[in-house]
Tab-separated table of C-alpha atoms and ligand atoms in Angstrom:
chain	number	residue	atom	x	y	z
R	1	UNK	CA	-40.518	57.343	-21.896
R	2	UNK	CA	-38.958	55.653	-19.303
R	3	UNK	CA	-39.469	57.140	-15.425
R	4	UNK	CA	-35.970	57.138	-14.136
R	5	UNK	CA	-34.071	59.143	-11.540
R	6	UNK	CA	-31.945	61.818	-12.369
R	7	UNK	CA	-28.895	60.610	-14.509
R	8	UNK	CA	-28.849	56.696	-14.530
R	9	UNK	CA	-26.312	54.409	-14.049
R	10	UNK	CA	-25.223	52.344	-17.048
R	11	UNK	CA	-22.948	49.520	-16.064
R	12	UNK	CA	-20.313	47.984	-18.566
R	13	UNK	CA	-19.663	44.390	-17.636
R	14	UNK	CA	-16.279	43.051	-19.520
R	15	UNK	CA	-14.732	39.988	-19.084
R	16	UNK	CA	-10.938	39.724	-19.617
R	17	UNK	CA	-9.014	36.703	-20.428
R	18	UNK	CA	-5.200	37.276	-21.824
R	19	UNK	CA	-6.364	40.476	-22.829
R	20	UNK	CA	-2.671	42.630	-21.981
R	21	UNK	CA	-2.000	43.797	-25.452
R	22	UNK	CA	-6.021	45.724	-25.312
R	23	UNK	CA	-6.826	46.879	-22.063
R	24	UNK	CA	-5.702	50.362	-22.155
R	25	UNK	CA	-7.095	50.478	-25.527
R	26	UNK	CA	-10.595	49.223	-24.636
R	27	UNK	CA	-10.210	51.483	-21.157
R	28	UNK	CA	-9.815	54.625	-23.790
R	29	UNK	CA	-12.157	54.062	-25.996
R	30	UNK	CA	-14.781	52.868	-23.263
R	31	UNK	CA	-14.076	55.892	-21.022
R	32	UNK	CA	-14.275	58.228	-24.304
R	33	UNK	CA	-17.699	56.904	-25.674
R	34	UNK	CA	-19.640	57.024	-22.318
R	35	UNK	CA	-18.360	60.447	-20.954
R	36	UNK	CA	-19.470	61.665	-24.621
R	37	UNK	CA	-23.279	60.355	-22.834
R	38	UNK	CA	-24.109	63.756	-20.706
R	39	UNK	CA	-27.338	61.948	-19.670
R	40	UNK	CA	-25.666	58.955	-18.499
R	41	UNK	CA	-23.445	58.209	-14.889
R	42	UNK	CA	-21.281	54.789	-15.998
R	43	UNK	CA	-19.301	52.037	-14.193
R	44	UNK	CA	-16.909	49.084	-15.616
R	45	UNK	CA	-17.178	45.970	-14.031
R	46	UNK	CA	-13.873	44.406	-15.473
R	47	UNK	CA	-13.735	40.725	-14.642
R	48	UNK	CA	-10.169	38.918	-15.144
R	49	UNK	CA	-10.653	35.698	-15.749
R	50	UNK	CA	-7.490	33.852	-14.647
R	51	UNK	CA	-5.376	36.050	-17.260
R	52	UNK	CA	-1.590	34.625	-17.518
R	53	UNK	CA	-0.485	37.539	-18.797
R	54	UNK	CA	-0.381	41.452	-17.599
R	55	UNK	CA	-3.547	42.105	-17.793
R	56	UNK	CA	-4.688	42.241	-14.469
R	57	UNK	CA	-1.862	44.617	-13.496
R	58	UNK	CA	-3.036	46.761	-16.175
R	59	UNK	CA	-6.804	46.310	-14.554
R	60	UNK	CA	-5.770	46.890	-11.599
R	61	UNK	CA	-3.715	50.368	-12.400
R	62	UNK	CA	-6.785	51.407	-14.209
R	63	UNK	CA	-8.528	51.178	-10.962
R	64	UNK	CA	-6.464	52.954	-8.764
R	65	UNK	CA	-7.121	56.287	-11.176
R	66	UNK	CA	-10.579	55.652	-12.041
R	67	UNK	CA	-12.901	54.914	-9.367
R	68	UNK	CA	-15.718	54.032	-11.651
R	69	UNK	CA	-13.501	50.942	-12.554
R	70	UNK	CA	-14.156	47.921	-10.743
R	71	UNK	CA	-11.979	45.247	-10.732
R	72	UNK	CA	-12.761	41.448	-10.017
R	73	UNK	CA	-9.770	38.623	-10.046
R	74	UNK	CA	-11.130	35.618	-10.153
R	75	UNK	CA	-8.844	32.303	-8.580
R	76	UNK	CA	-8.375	30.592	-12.014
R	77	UNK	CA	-9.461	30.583	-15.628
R	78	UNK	CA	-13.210	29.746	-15.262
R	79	UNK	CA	-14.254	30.866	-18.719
R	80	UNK	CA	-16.330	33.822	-20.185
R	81	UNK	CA	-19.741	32.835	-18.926
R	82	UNK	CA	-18.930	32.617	-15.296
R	83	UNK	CA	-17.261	35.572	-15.992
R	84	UNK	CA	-20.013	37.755	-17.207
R	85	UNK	CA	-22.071	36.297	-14.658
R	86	UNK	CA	-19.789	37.532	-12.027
R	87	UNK	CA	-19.729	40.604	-13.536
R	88	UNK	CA	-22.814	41.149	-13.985
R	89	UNK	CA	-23.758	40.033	-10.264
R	90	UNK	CA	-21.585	43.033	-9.464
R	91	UNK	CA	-23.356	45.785	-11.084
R	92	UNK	CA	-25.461	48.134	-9.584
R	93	UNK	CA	-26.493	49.900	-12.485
R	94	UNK	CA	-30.395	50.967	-13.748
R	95	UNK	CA	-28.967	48.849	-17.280
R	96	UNK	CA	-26.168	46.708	-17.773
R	97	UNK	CA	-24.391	46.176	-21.204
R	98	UNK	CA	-21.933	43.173	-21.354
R	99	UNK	CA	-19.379	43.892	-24.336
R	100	UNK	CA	-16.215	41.690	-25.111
R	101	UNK	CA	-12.565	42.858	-23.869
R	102	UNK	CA	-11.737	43.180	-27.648
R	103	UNK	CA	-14.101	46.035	-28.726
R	104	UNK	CA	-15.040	43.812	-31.923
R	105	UNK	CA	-18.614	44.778	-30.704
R	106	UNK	CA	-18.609	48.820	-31.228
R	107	UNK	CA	-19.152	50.438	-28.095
R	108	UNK	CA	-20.039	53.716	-30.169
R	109	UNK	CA	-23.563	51.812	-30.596
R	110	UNK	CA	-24.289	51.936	-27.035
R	111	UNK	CA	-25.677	55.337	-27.381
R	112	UNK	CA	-28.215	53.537	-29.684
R	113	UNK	CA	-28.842	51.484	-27.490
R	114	UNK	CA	-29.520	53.197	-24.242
R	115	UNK	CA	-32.016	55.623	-26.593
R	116	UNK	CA	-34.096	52.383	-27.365
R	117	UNK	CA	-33.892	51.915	-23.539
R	118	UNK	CA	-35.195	55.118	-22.678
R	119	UNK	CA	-37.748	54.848	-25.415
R	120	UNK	CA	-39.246	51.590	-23.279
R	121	UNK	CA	-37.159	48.679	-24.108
R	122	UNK	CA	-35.802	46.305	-21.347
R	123	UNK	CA	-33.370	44.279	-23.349
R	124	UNK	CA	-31.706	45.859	-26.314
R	125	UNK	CA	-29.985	43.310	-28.826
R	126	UNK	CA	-27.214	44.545	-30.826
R	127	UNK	CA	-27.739	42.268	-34.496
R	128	UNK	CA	-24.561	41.760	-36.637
R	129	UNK	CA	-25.580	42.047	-39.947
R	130	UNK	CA	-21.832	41.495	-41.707
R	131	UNK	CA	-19.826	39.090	-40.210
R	132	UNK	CA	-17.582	39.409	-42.948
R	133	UNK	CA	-14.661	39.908	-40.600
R	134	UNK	CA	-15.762	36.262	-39.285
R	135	UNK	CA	-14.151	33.373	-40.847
R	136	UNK	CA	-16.534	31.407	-43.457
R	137	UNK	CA	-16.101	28.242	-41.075
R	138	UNK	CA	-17.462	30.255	-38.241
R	139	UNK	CA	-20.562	32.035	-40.182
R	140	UNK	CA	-21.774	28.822	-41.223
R	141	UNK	CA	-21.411	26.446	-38.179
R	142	UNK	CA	-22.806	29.537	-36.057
R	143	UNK	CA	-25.971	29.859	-38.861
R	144	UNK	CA	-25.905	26.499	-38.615
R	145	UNK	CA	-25.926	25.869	-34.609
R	146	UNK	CA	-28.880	28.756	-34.478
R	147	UNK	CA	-30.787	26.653	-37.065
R	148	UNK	CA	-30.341	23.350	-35.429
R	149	UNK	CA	-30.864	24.931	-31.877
R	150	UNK	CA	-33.956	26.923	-32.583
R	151	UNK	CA	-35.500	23.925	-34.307
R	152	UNK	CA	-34.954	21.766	-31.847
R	153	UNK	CA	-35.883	23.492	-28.470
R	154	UNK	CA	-39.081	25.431	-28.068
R	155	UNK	CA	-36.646	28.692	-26.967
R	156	UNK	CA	-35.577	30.930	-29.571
R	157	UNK	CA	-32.217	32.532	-29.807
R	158	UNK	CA	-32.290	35.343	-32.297
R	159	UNK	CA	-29.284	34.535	-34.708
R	160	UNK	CA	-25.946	36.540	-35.054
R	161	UNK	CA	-26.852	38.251	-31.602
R	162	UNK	CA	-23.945	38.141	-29.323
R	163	UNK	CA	-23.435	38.827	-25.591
R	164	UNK	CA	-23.714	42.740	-26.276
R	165	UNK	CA	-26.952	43.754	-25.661
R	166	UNK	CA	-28.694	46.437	-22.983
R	167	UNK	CA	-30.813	44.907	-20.043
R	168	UNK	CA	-32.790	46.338	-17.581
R	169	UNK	CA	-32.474	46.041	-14.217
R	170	UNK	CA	-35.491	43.718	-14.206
R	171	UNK	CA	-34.053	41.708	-16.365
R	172	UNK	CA	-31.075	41.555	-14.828
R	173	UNK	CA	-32.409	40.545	-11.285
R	174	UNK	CA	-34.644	37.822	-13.710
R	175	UNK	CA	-31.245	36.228	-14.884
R	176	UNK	CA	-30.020	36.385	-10.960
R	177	UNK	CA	-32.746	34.130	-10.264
R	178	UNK	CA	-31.917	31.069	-12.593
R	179	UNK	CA	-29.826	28.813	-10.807
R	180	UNK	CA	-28.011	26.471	-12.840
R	181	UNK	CA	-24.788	26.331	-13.229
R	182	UNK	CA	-23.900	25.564	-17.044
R	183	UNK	CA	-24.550	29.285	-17.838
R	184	UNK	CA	-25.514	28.935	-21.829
R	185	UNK	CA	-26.087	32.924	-21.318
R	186	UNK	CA	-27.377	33.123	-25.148
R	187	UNK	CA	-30.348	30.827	-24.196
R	188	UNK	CA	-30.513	32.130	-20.750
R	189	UNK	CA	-31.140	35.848	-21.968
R	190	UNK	CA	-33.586	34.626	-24.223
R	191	UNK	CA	-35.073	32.739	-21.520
R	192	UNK	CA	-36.157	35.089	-19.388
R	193	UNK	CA	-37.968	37.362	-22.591
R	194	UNK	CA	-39.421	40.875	-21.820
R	195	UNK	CA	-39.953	43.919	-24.140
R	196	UNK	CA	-36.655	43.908	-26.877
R	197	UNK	CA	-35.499	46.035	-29.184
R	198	UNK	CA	-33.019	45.949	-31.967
R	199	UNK	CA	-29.999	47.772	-33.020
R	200	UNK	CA	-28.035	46.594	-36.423
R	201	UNK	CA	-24.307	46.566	-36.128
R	202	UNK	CA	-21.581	45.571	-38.405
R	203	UNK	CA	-19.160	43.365	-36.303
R	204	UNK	CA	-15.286	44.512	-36.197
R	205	UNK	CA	-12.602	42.313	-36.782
R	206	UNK	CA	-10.289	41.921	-33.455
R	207	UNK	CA	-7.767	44.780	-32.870
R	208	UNK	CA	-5.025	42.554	-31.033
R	209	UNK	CA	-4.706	38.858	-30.046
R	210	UNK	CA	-6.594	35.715	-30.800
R	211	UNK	CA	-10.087	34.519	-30.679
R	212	UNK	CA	-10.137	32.718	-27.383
R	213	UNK	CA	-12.386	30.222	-28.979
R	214	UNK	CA	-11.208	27.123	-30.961
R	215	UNK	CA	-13.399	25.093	-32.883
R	216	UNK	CA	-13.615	22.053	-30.250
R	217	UNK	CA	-14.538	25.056	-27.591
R	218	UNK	CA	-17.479	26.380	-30.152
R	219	UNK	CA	-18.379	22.562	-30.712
R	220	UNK	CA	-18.545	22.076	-26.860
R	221	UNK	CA	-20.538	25.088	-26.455
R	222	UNK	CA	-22.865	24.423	-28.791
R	223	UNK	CA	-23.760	20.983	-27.001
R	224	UNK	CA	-24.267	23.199	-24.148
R	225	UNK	CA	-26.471	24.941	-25.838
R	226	UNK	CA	-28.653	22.155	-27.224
R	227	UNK	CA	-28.918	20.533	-24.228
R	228	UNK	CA	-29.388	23.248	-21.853
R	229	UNK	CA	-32.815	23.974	-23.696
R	230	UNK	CA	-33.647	21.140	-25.671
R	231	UNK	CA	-35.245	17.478	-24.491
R	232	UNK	CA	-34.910	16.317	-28.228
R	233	UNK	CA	-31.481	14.740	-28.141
R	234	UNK	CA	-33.028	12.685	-25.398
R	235	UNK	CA	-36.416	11.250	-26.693
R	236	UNK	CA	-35.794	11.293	-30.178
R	237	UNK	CA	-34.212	7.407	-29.333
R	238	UNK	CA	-38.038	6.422	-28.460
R	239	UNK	CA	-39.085	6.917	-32.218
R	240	UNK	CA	-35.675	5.520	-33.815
R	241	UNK	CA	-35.950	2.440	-31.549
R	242	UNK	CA	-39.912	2.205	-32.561
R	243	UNK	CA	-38.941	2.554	-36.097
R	244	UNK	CA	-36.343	-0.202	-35.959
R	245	UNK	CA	-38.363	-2.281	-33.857
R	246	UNK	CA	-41.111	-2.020	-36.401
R	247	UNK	CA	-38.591	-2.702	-39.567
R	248	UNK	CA	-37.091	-5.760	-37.604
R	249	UNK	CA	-40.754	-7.036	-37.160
R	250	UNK	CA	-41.418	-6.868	-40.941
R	251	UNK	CA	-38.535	-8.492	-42.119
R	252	UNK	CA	-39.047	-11.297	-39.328
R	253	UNK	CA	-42.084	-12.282	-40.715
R	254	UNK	CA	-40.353	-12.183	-44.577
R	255	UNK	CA	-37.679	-14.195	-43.077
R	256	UNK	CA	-40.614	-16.844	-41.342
R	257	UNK	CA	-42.568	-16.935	-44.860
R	258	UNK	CA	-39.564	-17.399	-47.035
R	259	UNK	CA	-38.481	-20.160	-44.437
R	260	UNK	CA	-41.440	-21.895	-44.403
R	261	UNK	CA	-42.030	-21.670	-48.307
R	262	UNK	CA	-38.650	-21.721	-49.864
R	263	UNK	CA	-36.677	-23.958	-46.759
R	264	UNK	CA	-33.524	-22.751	-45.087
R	265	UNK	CA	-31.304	-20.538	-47.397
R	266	UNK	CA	-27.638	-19.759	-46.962
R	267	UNK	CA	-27.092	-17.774	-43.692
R	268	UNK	CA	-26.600	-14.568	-44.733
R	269	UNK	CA	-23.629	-13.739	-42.722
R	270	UNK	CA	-22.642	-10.158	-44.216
R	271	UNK	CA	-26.072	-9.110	-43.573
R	272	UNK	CA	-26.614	-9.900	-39.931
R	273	UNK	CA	-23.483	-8.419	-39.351
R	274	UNK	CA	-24.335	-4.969	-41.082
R	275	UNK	CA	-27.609	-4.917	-38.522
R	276	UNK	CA	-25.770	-5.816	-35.504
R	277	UNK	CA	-23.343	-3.160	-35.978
R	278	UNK	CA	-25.588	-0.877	-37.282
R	279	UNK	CA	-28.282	-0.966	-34.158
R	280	UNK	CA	-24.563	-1.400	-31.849
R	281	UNK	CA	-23.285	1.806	-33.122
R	282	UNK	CA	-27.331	3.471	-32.477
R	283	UNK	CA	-26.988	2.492	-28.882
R	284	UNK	CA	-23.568	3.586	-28.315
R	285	UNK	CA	-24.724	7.026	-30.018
R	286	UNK	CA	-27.838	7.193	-27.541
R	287	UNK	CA	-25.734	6.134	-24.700
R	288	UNK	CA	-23.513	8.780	-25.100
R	289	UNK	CA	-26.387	11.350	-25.459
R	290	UNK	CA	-27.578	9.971	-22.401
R	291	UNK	CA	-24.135	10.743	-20.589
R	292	UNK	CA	-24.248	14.047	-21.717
R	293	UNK	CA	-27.348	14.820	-20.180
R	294	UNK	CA	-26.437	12.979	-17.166
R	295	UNK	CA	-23.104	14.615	-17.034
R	296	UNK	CA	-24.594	17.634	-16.670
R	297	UNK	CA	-27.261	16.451	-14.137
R	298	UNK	CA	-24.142	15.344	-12.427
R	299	UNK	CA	-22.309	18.920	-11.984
R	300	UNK	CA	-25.555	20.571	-11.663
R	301	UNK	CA	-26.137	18.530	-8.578
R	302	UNK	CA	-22.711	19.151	-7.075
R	303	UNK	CA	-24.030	22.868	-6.314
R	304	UNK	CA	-20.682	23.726	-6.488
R	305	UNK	CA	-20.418	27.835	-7.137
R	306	UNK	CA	-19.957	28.804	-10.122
R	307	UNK	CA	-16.942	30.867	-9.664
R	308	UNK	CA	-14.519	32.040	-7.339
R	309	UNK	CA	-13.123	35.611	-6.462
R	310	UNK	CA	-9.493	36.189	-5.245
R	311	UNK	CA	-9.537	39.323	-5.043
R	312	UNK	CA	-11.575	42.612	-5.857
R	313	UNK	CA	-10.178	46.308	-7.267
R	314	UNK	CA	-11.929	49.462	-6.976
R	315	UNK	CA	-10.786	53.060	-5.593
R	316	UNK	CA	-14.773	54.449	-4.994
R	317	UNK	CA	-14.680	56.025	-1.619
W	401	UDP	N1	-12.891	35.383	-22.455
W	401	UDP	C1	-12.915	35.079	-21.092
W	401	UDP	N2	-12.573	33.809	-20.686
W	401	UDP	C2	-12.250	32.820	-21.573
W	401	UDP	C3	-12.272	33.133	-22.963
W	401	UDP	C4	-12.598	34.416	-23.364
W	401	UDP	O1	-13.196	35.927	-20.264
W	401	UDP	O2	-11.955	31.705	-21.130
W	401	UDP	C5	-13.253	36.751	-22.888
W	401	UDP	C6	-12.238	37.434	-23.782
W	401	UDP	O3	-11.232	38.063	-23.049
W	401	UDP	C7	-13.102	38.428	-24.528
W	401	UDP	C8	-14.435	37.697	-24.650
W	401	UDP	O4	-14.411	36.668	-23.655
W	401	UDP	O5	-13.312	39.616	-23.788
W	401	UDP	C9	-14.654	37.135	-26.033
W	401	UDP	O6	-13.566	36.333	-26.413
W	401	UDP	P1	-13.080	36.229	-27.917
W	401	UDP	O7	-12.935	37.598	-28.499
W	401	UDP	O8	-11.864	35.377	-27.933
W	401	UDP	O9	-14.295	35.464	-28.581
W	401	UDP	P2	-14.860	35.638	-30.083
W	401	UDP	O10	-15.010	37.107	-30.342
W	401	UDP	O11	-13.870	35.004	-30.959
W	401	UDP	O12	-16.164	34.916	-30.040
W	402	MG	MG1	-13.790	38.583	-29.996
């Protein structure tokens, strides 16, 4: 058992992005499930991420009645992991649970949850184990990204384990301390480790609006991913180029011998072409694998923050 004070704080972080047509329904159902927790005080960090549609007048309204609503507007569309970063740089809580605006991640687990937290846990993954409501497409590139990831990089991310999870406060202030600014926050929360726990979930389909997510955004992210943990991409050219190299040597000296023995033969036109385009197109691939990491040396180095805050809602005296 945990040694806590009296009644801790659980903070809800929630990031919203053209969520209108939800917020009073996540609001409800959030407020509902955590006053049903006798043991527990509760906040909601609600972070709007550049919404272009009502929802941070709804957020804000929210707010004014409920002081354990806190509102941040952030300046423009920065994207969900700055947003759960900001929110989750705002909590004060003793555990902080990040769950999506759409409630396709069941907040009636969190009680669940906060019993493997009291039971000794510091990070508490929620596992989907039927992502039925998931397109095909999107089961198999995401089985597919964890598999490729995990293989490559020495850092495991457990698969089909989303943002919604339970941390500590320790773990929490861990994730304060890493400093970059391409927030892969799968990787990073795997990153920093400590004692986990498990609960299994089945994952909702969404109650209203679109996934925010199109298949070049997933594709993007998962090169963030990869190279955010992973030096693979990078050396891997060292053994293709040794490989070739040692190929190219072989058939030199077939090339020398069957000179020497057999005279000059027909220059084999369609052949040298096929090579030169073959180790062209290699280099252009490794040159662009390059610029990714570079690219991302690039911002890193800018130090530039990682998001900014117009504005911020919240009616506690
Ligand atoms: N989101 C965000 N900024 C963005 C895109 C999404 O804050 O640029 C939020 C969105 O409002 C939701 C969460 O991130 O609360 C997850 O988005 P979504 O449900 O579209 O993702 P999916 O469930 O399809 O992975
Ligand atoms: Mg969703």
């Amino acid at each position: 058992m945990k040694d806590m004070a009296q009644r801790p704080l659980v903070s809800i972080v929630t990031p919203f992005f053209n969520e209108g047509g939800g917020v009073k329904h996540f609001y409800q159902v959030m407020a509902q499930t955590m006053e049903k927790l006798p043991d527990f005080d509760f906040e909601i960090v609600c972070v709007d991420d550049g919404s272009r549609d009502n929802t941070l007048e709804q957020l804000i309204a929210i707010s004014k009645t409920d002081p354990r609503v806190t509102v941040l507007e952030f300046s423009r569309n920065f994207g969900k992991e700055p947003a759960m970063t900001a929110g989750i740089d705002a909590t004060s809580g003793d555990c902080v649970i990040p769950i999506d605006a759409d409630l396709q991640d069941p907040p009636a687990l969190i009680a669940e949850m906060l019993k493997k937290w009291q039971e000794g846990a510091e990070v508490v993954l929620a596992k989907r184990v039927d992502r039925s409501t998931d397109s095909y497409a999107k089961r198999t590139t995401a089985l597919m990204f964890y598999r490729l990831h995990n293989t490559l990089s020495g850092l495991q991310i457990p698969e089909n384990v989303g943002d919604f999870r339970l941390m500590d406060r320790v773990v929490v202030d861990a994730l304060k301390q890493l400093p970059e600014r391409q927030r892969f926050m799968k990787g990073l929360f795997a990153w920093v480790g400590f004692k986990t726990a498990t609960v299994e979930y089945v994952r909702d389909a969404r109650l209203v609006g679109d996934s925010k997510f199109s298949g070049w955004k997933l594709w993007n992210f998962a090169i963030e991913g990869i190279t955010s943990f992973s030096l693979v991409p990078l050396k891997v050219w060292t053994y293709v180029g040794g490989i070739g190299a040692l190929f190219a040597f072989c058939y030199a000296v077939l090339v020398i011998i069957k000179t020497l023995v057999f005279g000059i033969d027909v220059p084999g036109y369609a052949s040298l072409l096929v090579v030169i385009l073959f180790f062209g197109s290699l280099q252009l691939i490794c040159l662009g694998v390059l610029g990714e990491y570079i690219g991302r040396i690039y911002f890193e180095s800018k130090q530039r923050p990682l998001y900014l805050i117009r504005k911020r809602y919240s009616s506690k005296a």
